[in-house]
Coordinates of C-alpha atoms in Angstrom, one line a residue:
M1206 CA -37.1 114.3 119.6
A1207 CA -37.8 112.2 122.7
V1208 CA -38.8 113.4 126.1
D1209 CA -36.0 111.3 127.5
L1210 CA -33.5 113.9 126.2
C1211 CA -35.5 116.8 127.8
Y1212 CA -35.8 114.8 131.0
I1213 CA -32.0 114.5 131.2
E1214 CA -31.6 118.2 130.5
A1215 CA -34.1 119.0 133.2
L1216 CA -32.2 117.0 135.8
T1217 CA -29.1 118.8 134.8
I1218 CA -30.8 122.2 135.2
L1219 CA -32.0 121.2 138.7
D1220 CA -28.6 119.8 139.8
P1221 CA -27.5 122.0 142.7
W1222 CA -23.8 121.6 142.0
S1223 CA -24.2 122.6 138.4
N1224 CA -26.1 125.7 139.4
I1225 CA -23.4 126.7 141.9
I1226 CA -20.9 126.5 139.1
R1227 CA -23.1 128.5 136.8
V1228 CA -23.4 131.2 139.4
F1229 CA -19.6 131.2 139.8
Q1230 CA -19.3 131.5 136.0
C1231 CA -21.7 134.5 136.0
V1232 CA -19.7 136.1 138.8
L1233 CA -16.5 135.5 136.9
G1234 CA -17.7 136.9 133.7
T1235 CA -19.4 139.9 135.3
S1236 CA -16.3 140.7 137.4
T1237 CA -14.1 140.5 134.3
L1238 CA -16.3 142.9 132.3
I1239 CA -16.4 145.3 135.2
S1240 CA -12.6 145.0 135.6
L1241 CA -12.2 145.7 131.9
V1242 CA -14.2 148.9 132.1
V1243 CA -12.3 150.1 135.2
L1244 CA -8.9 149.2 133.6
I1245 CA -9.7 151.2 130.4
R1246 CA -10.9 154.2 132.4
Q1247 CA -7.8 154.0 134.8
F1248 CA -5.4 153.6 131.9
H1249 CA -6.9 156.7 130.1
R1250 CA -6.5 158.7 133.3
S1251 CA -3.0 157.5 134.0
R1252 CA -1.7 158.6 130.5
L1253 CA 0.8 155.7 130.4
T1254 CA 2.7 155.4 127.2
F1255 CA 3.7 152.2 125.5
H1256 CA 4.8 151.5 121.9
G1257 CA 2.0 151.5 119.4
N1258 CA 2.7 147.8 118.4
L1259 CA 2.3 146.7 122.0
M1260 CA -0.9 148.8 122.4
L1261 CA -2.5 147.2 119.3
L1262 CA -1.9 143.7 120.6
I1263 CA -3.1 144.5 124.1
I1264 CA -6.3 146.1 122.7
S1265 CA -6.9 142.9 120.7
V1266 CA -6.5 140.8 123.9
L1267 CA -9.0 143.0 125.7
C1268 CA -11.5 142.7 122.8
L1269 CA -11.1 138.9 123.0
Y1270 CA -11.7 139.0 126.8
T1271 CA -14.9 140.9 126.2
L1272 CA -16.4 138.4 123.7
Y1273 CA -15.3 135.4 125.7
N1274 CA -16.9 136.6 128.9
I1275 CA -20.1 137.8 127.4
S1276 CA -20.5 134.3 126.0
L1277 CA -19.7 132.8 129.4
I1278 CA -22.4 134.9 131.0
G1279 CA -24.9 134.0 128.3
M1280 CA -24.5 130.3 128.6
A1281 CA -24.6 130.2 132.4
G1282 CA -27.3 132.9 132.6
R1283 CA -29.7 131.2 130.2
T1284 CA -29.6 127.9 132.2
L1285 CA -30.0 129.8 135.5
A1286 CA -33.0 131.7 134.0
L1287 CA -34.6 128.4 133.0
Y1288 CA -34.0 127.1 136.6
L1289 CA -35.6 130.2 138.1
F1290 CA -38.4 131.0 135.8
W1291 CA -39.3 127.8 133.9
P1292 CA -41.2 125.1 135.8
V1293 CA -38.5 122.5 135.5
A1294 CA -39.4 120.8 138.7
Q1295 CA -43.0 120.3 137.5
F1296 CA -41.8 119.0 134.2
V1297 CA -39.7 116.4 136.0
S1298 CA -42.5 115.4 138.3
T1299 CA -45.1 115.0 135.5
T1300 CA -42.9 113.5 132.8
G1301 CA -41.3 110.1 132.9
T1302 CA -38.7 108.7 130.6
S1303 CA -41.3 106.2 129.4
N1304 CA -43.2 109.0 127.6
S1305 CA -40.7 109.0 124.8
D1306 CA -43.3 109.8 122.1
N1307 CA -44.6 113.0 123.6
L1308 CA -43.2 116.4 123.1
T1309 CA -45.2 118.1 125.7
T1310 CA -46.2 117.7 129.4
T1311 CA -49.2 118.6 131.3
P1312 CA -49.0 122.0 133.0
P1313 CA -49.0 122.2 136.8
A1314 CA -52.2 122.7 138.7
S1315 CA -51.4 126.4 139.3
Q1316 CA -51.7 127.0 135.6
S1317 CA -55.2 127.6 134.4
E1318 CA -56.7 125.6 131.5
G1319 CA -56.3 126.9 128.1
E1320 CA -52.8 128.4 128.7
G1321 CA -51.2 125.6 126.7
E1322 CA -48.7 122.9 127.4
Y1323 CA -45.1 123.2 128.1
R1324 CA -42.8 122.4 125.2
C1325 CA -40.1 120.1 126.5
D1326 CA -37.7 121.3 123.8
A1327 CA -37.6 124.7 125.5
L1328 CA -35.1 123.1 127.9
L1329 CA -32.7 122.1 125.1
V1330 CA -30.3 124.4 123.5
P1331 CA -31.2 125.6 119.9
V1332 CA -28.3 125.0 117.5
W1333 CA -28.1 128.7 116.5
L1334 CA -27.8 129.6 120.2
S1335 CA -25.2 127.0 120.8
V1336 CA -23.1 128.3 117.9
L1337 CA -23.6 131.9 119.0
L1338 CA -22.6 131.3 122.7
R1339 CA -20.1 128.5 122.4
L1340 CA -18.1 129.7 119.4
P1341 CA -16.2 132.4 121.4
T1342 CA -14.8 129.7 123.7
Y1343 CA -13.1 128.0 120.7
Q1344 CA -12.1 131.4 119.3
H1345 CA -10.5 132.3 122.6
A1346 CA -8.6 129.0 122.8
L1347 CA -7.1 129.7 119.3
T1348 CA -6.6 133.5 119.4
Y1349 CA -5.3 134.1 122.9
P1350 CA -2.1 132.0 122.6
L1351 CA -1.4 133.6 119.2
L1352 CA -1.8 137.1 120.5
H1353 CA 0.5 136.5 123.4
F1354 CA 3.0 134.9 121.0
A1355 CA 2.8 138.1 119.0
I1356 CA 3.4 140.1 122.1
M1357 CA 6.5 138.0 122.8
A1358 CA 7.7 138.5 119.3
E1359 CA 7.1 142.2 119.5
R1360 CA 9.2 142.4 122.7
A1361 CA 11.9 140.4 121.0
R1362 CA 12.0 142.9 118.2
A1363 CA 12.1 145.7 120.7
T1364 CA 15.1 144.0 122.3
L1365 CA 17.0 143.4 119.2
H1366 CA 16.4 146.9 117.8
A1367 CA 16.3 148.7 121.1
R1368 CA 18.3 151.7 119.7
T1369 CA 15.8 152.5 116.9
Y1370 CA 12.6 150.7 117.9
E1371 CA 11.1 153.7 119.7
R1372 CA 10.9 155.6 116.4
E1373 CA 9.4 152.7 114.5
G1374 CA 5.8 152.7 113.4
T1375 CA 3.0 150.2 114.1
R1376 CA 3.5 148.1 111.0
F1377 CA 4.4 145.0 113.0
G1378 CA 1.4 145.3 115.3
T1379 CA -1.0 146.0 112.5
T1380 CA 0.3 143.0 110.5
A1381 CA 0.2 140.7 113.5
C1382 CA -3.3 141.7 114.4
T1383 CA -4.5 141.4 110.8
I1384 CA -3.1 137.9 110.5
I1385 CA -4.5 136.7 113.8
W1386 CA -7.9 138.1 113.3
A1387 CA -8.0 136.7 109.8
L1388 CA -7.2 133.3 111.3
Y1389 CA -9.9 134.0 113.9
A1390 CA -12.5 134.6 111.1
M1391 CA -11.4 131.5 109.0
F1392 CA -11.4 129.3 112.0
S1393 CA -14.9 130.5 113.0
V1394 CA -16.3 129.8 109.5
W1395 CA -14.7 126.3 109.5
M1396 CA -16.0 125.6 113.0
V1397 CA -19.6 126.6 112.1
L1398 CA -19.6 124.7 108.8
S1399 CA -18.1 121.5 110.3
T1400 CA -20.6 121.6 113.1
L1401 CA -23.7 122.1 110.9
A1402 CA -22.6 119.4 108.6
D1403 CA -23.2 116.8 111.3
D1404 CA -26.7 115.3 111.3
A1405 CA -26.7 115.3 115.1
F1406 CA -27.1 119.1 115.0
D1407 CA -30.4 119.0 113.1
Q1408 CA -32.1 119.2 116.4
P1409 CA -31.6 121.1 119.7
Q1410 CA -28.7 119.9 121.9
L1411 CA -28.3 118.9 125.5
N1412 CA -25.6 121.4 126.2
Y1413 CA -23.6 124.2 124.5
T1414 CA -21.3 122.4 122.1
M1415 CA -20.0 122.6 118.6
I1416 CA -18.0 119.4 118.6
S1417 CA -19.1 117.1 115.8
R1418 CA -17.7 114.1 114.1
Y1419 CA -16.1 116.4 111.5
N1420 CA -14.0 118.5 113.8
T1421 CA -13.4 116.5 117.0
G1422 CA -9.9 115.2 116.0
T1423 CA -8.8 118.6 114.5
V1424 CA -9.9 120.5 117.6
I1425 CA -8.1 118.1 120.0
I1426 CA -4.9 118.3 117.9
L1427 CA -5.1 122.0 117.6
N1428 CA -5.5 122.4 121.4
Y1429 CA -2.2 120.6 122.0
V1430 CA -0.5 122.6 119.2
L1431 CA -1.6 125.7 121.0
L1432 CA -0.4 124.4 124.3
G1433 CA 3.0 124.1 122.6
V1434 CA 2.7 127.7 121.5
V1435 CA 1.8 128.8 125.0
I1436 CA 4.8 126.9 126.6
L1437 CA 7.1 128.3 123.9
T1438 CA 5.9 131.8 124.5
A1439 CA 6.6 131.5 128.3
F1440 CA 10.1 130.2 127.7
A1441 CA 10.8 132.8 125.1
D1442 CA 9.6 135.5 127.5
M1443 CA 12.2 134.2 130.1
A1444 CA 14.9 134.3 127.4
I1445 CA 14.0 137.9 126.4
M1446 CA 13.8 139.0 130.0
W1447 CA 17.3 137.5 130.6
Q1448 CA 18.6 139.3 127.5
N1449 CA 17.1 142.6 128.5
A1450 CA 18.5 142.3 132.0
K1451 CA 22.0 141.6 130.5
M1452 CA 21.7 144.7 128.3
Y1453 CA 20.4 146.7 131.2
K1454 CA 23.5 145.8 133.3
K1455 CA 25.7 146.9 130.4
R1456 CA 24.0 150.2 130.3
K1457 CA 24.8 150.7 134.0
K1458 CA 28.5 150.6 133.0
F1459 CA 28.3 153.8 131.1
V1460 CA 30.3 156.6 132.9
I1461 CA 30.5 160.3 132.4
P1462 CA 34.1 161.5 132.1
S1463 CA 35.0 164.6 134.0
N1464 CA 36.6 166.5 131.1
N1465 CA 33.6 166.4 128.7
N1466 CA 29.9 165.6 128.4
S1467 CA 30.3 162.5 126.2
L1468 CA 29.5 159.1 127.5
A1469 CA 31.9 156.2 127.2
D1470 CA 31.1 152.5 127.2
D1471 CA 33.6 149.7 128.0
S1472 CA 31.7 147.3 125.8
D1473 CA 30.6 147.5 122.2
H1474 CA 28.9 150.9 122.2
S1475 CA 30.7 154.1 121.5
Q1476 CA 28.0 156.4 122.9
Y1477 CA 25.0 156.5 125.0
S1478 CA 21.6 156.2 123.4
L1479 CA 18.6 157.7 125.1
S1480 CA 16.2 155.8 122.8
R1481 CA 17.9 152.6 123.6
A1482 CA 17.8 153.2 127.3
Y1483 CA 14.1 154.1 127.1
Q1484 CA 13.3 151.0 125.1
L1485 CA 15.2 148.7 127.5
N1486 CA 13.2 150.2 130.4
E1487 CA 9.9 149.7 128.5
N1488 CA 10.9 146.1 127.7
M1489 CA 11.8 145.4 131.4
V1490 CA 8.6 146.7 132.8
S1491 CA 6.4 145.1 130.2
L1492 CA 8.1 141.7 130.5
Q1493 CA 7.9 141.9 134.3
L1494 CA 4.2 142.3 133.8
F1495 CA 3.6 139.6 131.0
L1496 CA 6.1 136.9 132.0
P1497 CA 4.3 135.8 135.2
L1498 CA 0.9 135.9 133.5
D1499 CA 2.2 133.8 130.5
L1500 CA 3.6 131.2 132.9
A1501 CA 0.3 131.1 134.8
F1502 CA -1.6 130.7 131.5
A1503 CA 0.7 127.8 130.5
V1504 CA -0.1 126.1 133.8
A1505 CA -3.8 126.9 133.6
F1506 CA -4.1 125.7 129.9
S1507 CA -2.2 122.5 130.7
L1508 CA -4.5 121.7 133.6
Y1509 CA -7.5 122.5 131.5
L1510 CA -6.5 120.2 128.7
F1511 CA -5.4 117.4 131.1
F1512 CA -8.7 117.4 133.0
S1513 CA -10.7 117.7 129.9
A1514 CA -9.1 114.6 128.5
F1515 CA -9.4 112.8 131.8
L1516 CA -13.1 113.5 132.1
R1517 CA -13.7 112.3 128.6
T1518 CA -12.1 109.0 129.4
Q1519 CA -14.3 108.7 132.6
Y1520 CA -17.5 109.7 130.9
N1521 CA -19.2 106.3 131.2
Q1522 CA -18.2 106.0 134.9
I1523 CA -19.2 109.4 136.1
G1524 CA -22.5 109.8 134.1
M1525 CA -24.4 112.8 135.2
L1526 CA -21.4 114.3 137.0
F1527 CA -19.6 114.8 133.7
L1528 CA -21.2 118.1 132.7
P1529 CA -20.8 119.9 136.1
L1530 CA -17.2 118.7 136.4
Y1531 CA -16.4 119.7 132.8
E1532 CA -18.0 123.2 133.4
L1533 CA -15.9 123.5 136.6
N1534 CA -12.8 122.7 134.6
T1535 CA -13.6 125.4 132.0
C1536 CA -13.6 128.0 134.9
L1537 CA -9.8 127.7 134.9
L1538 CA -9.5 130.0 131.8
P1539 CA -11.9 132.8 132.8
L1540 CA -10.4 132.8 136.3
H1541 CA -7.0 133.4 134.7
T1542 CA -8.5 136.1 132.6
L1543 CA -9.9 137.9 135.7
L1544 CA -6.6 137.6 137.6
T1545 CA -4.7 139.0 134.5
L1546 CA -7.0 142.0 134.5
L1547 CA -6.5 142.6 138.2
V1548 CA -2.8 142.5 137.7
Y1549 CA -3.0 145.0 134.9
L1550 CA -5.2 147.2 137.0
R1551 CA -2.9 147.1 139.9
F1552 CA 0.0 148.1 137.7
V1553 CA -1.8 151.0 136.1
R1554 CA -3.1 152.3 139.4
Q1555 CA 0.4 152.3 140.8
Q1556 CA 1.7 154.3 137.9
S1557 CA -1.2 156.7 138.4
I1558 CA -0.4 157.2 142.0
D1559 CA 3.3 157.8 141.2
R1560 CA 2.4 160.4 138.5
K1561 CA -0.1 162.1 140.8
A1562 CA 2.5 162.4 143.6
W1563 CA 4.9 164.0 141.1
S1564 CA 2.3 166.4 139.8
T1565 CA 1.4 167.4 143.4
A1566 CA 5.1 168.0 144.2
T1567 CA 5.5 170.3 141.2
A1568 CA 2.3 172.2 142.0
C1569 CA 3.4 172.8 145.6
N1570 CA 6.5 174.7 144.3
L1571 CA 8.9 172.4 146.1
S1572 CA 12.6 173.0 145.8
V1573 CA 14.4 171.7 142.7
E1574 CA 16.3 169.1 144.8
V1575 CA 13.0 167.7 146.2
Q1576 CA 11.3 167.7 142.8
R1577 CA 14.3 166.0 141.3
S1578 CA 14.3 163.3 144.0
L1579 CA 10.5 162.7 143.5
Y1580 CA 10.9 162.6 139.8
M1581 CA 13.7 160.0 140.0
Q1582 CA 11.6 157.9 142.3
H1583 CA 8.7 158.1 139.8
L1584 CA 11.0 157.0 137.0
K1585 CA 12.3 154.1 139.1
A1586 CA 8.8 153.0 139.9
Q1587 CA 7.6 153.3 136.3
W1588 CA 10.5 151.7 134.5
A1589 CA 11.9 149.5 137.3
S1590 CA 15.2 151.3 137.0

């Protein structure tokens, strides 16, 4: 290993713009983890109910968020720790690129004799650490689009089988999660093996990466395939939303005849179905939540891939600016994650406020008419009726 490599890494660690981006990444990751904890706590207190299939898929998404943001904090935090606690500046000042045969540098004057020399490879990223912290990024890029595709498919099934779906079990959610997490595991094993097979990973690296000559092409193609899945999911969400709105309008046409308690329909249904009405309402409120987020992710993922490709083509021209610009580009995805959790949290809190208002009205022994009015307002807020 040459000191030249360590010298480049030291300059990267000292770069102020890179450190600003690393601080931003730590803030993003920490804020996301805090939002996750608050969301889970708020959801537990709100006692909202969704179908078991949808809950299984959402739990998988939250687990993926957790792993991804822990790795984000780990990568940025380690480099910031080196900047703050390792004498990088002294290393740069006492080591030149001409000392390519040395692995150590003289300690600064403040260090007493006999305390040893600084190993320059402490600045570099060990391969095992690169795999541990970078792998969740690739796992997130694969699994997140698949999970949202599964959520879209689950909502499609709930729309097609609205009359009976409420009483169905969680077989679809269990099967979808099993398949996706199995793909997650197989992709992880392949990614690790294809990385370690490259001779370039026999020594510590300049940055956190798992891209080798054996997986570069596959990863690039896979990213664009997943972009297609993301765009397909967004358009499918819009189609399902439109279909649910159409079915919801038909439900509004049910009338109650004055001579009996049966419900008549002027379309293709002979009687009113409470299960169908409940499922349509759940579909509407969940799609109103997921559709904007899926559209936003399609835009964010497209921008991420576009700027990643652009930066690679400009690598020779931008030189040392490549890494900070690339890390800034990667902030698009965790930023979307944080915004998604904030939207979830706002939704859950609103439902909790509505439920609390209804409980308070009941406890105050208000008149039946007032309680009925508040209850209907609660239902409208919860199910967008």
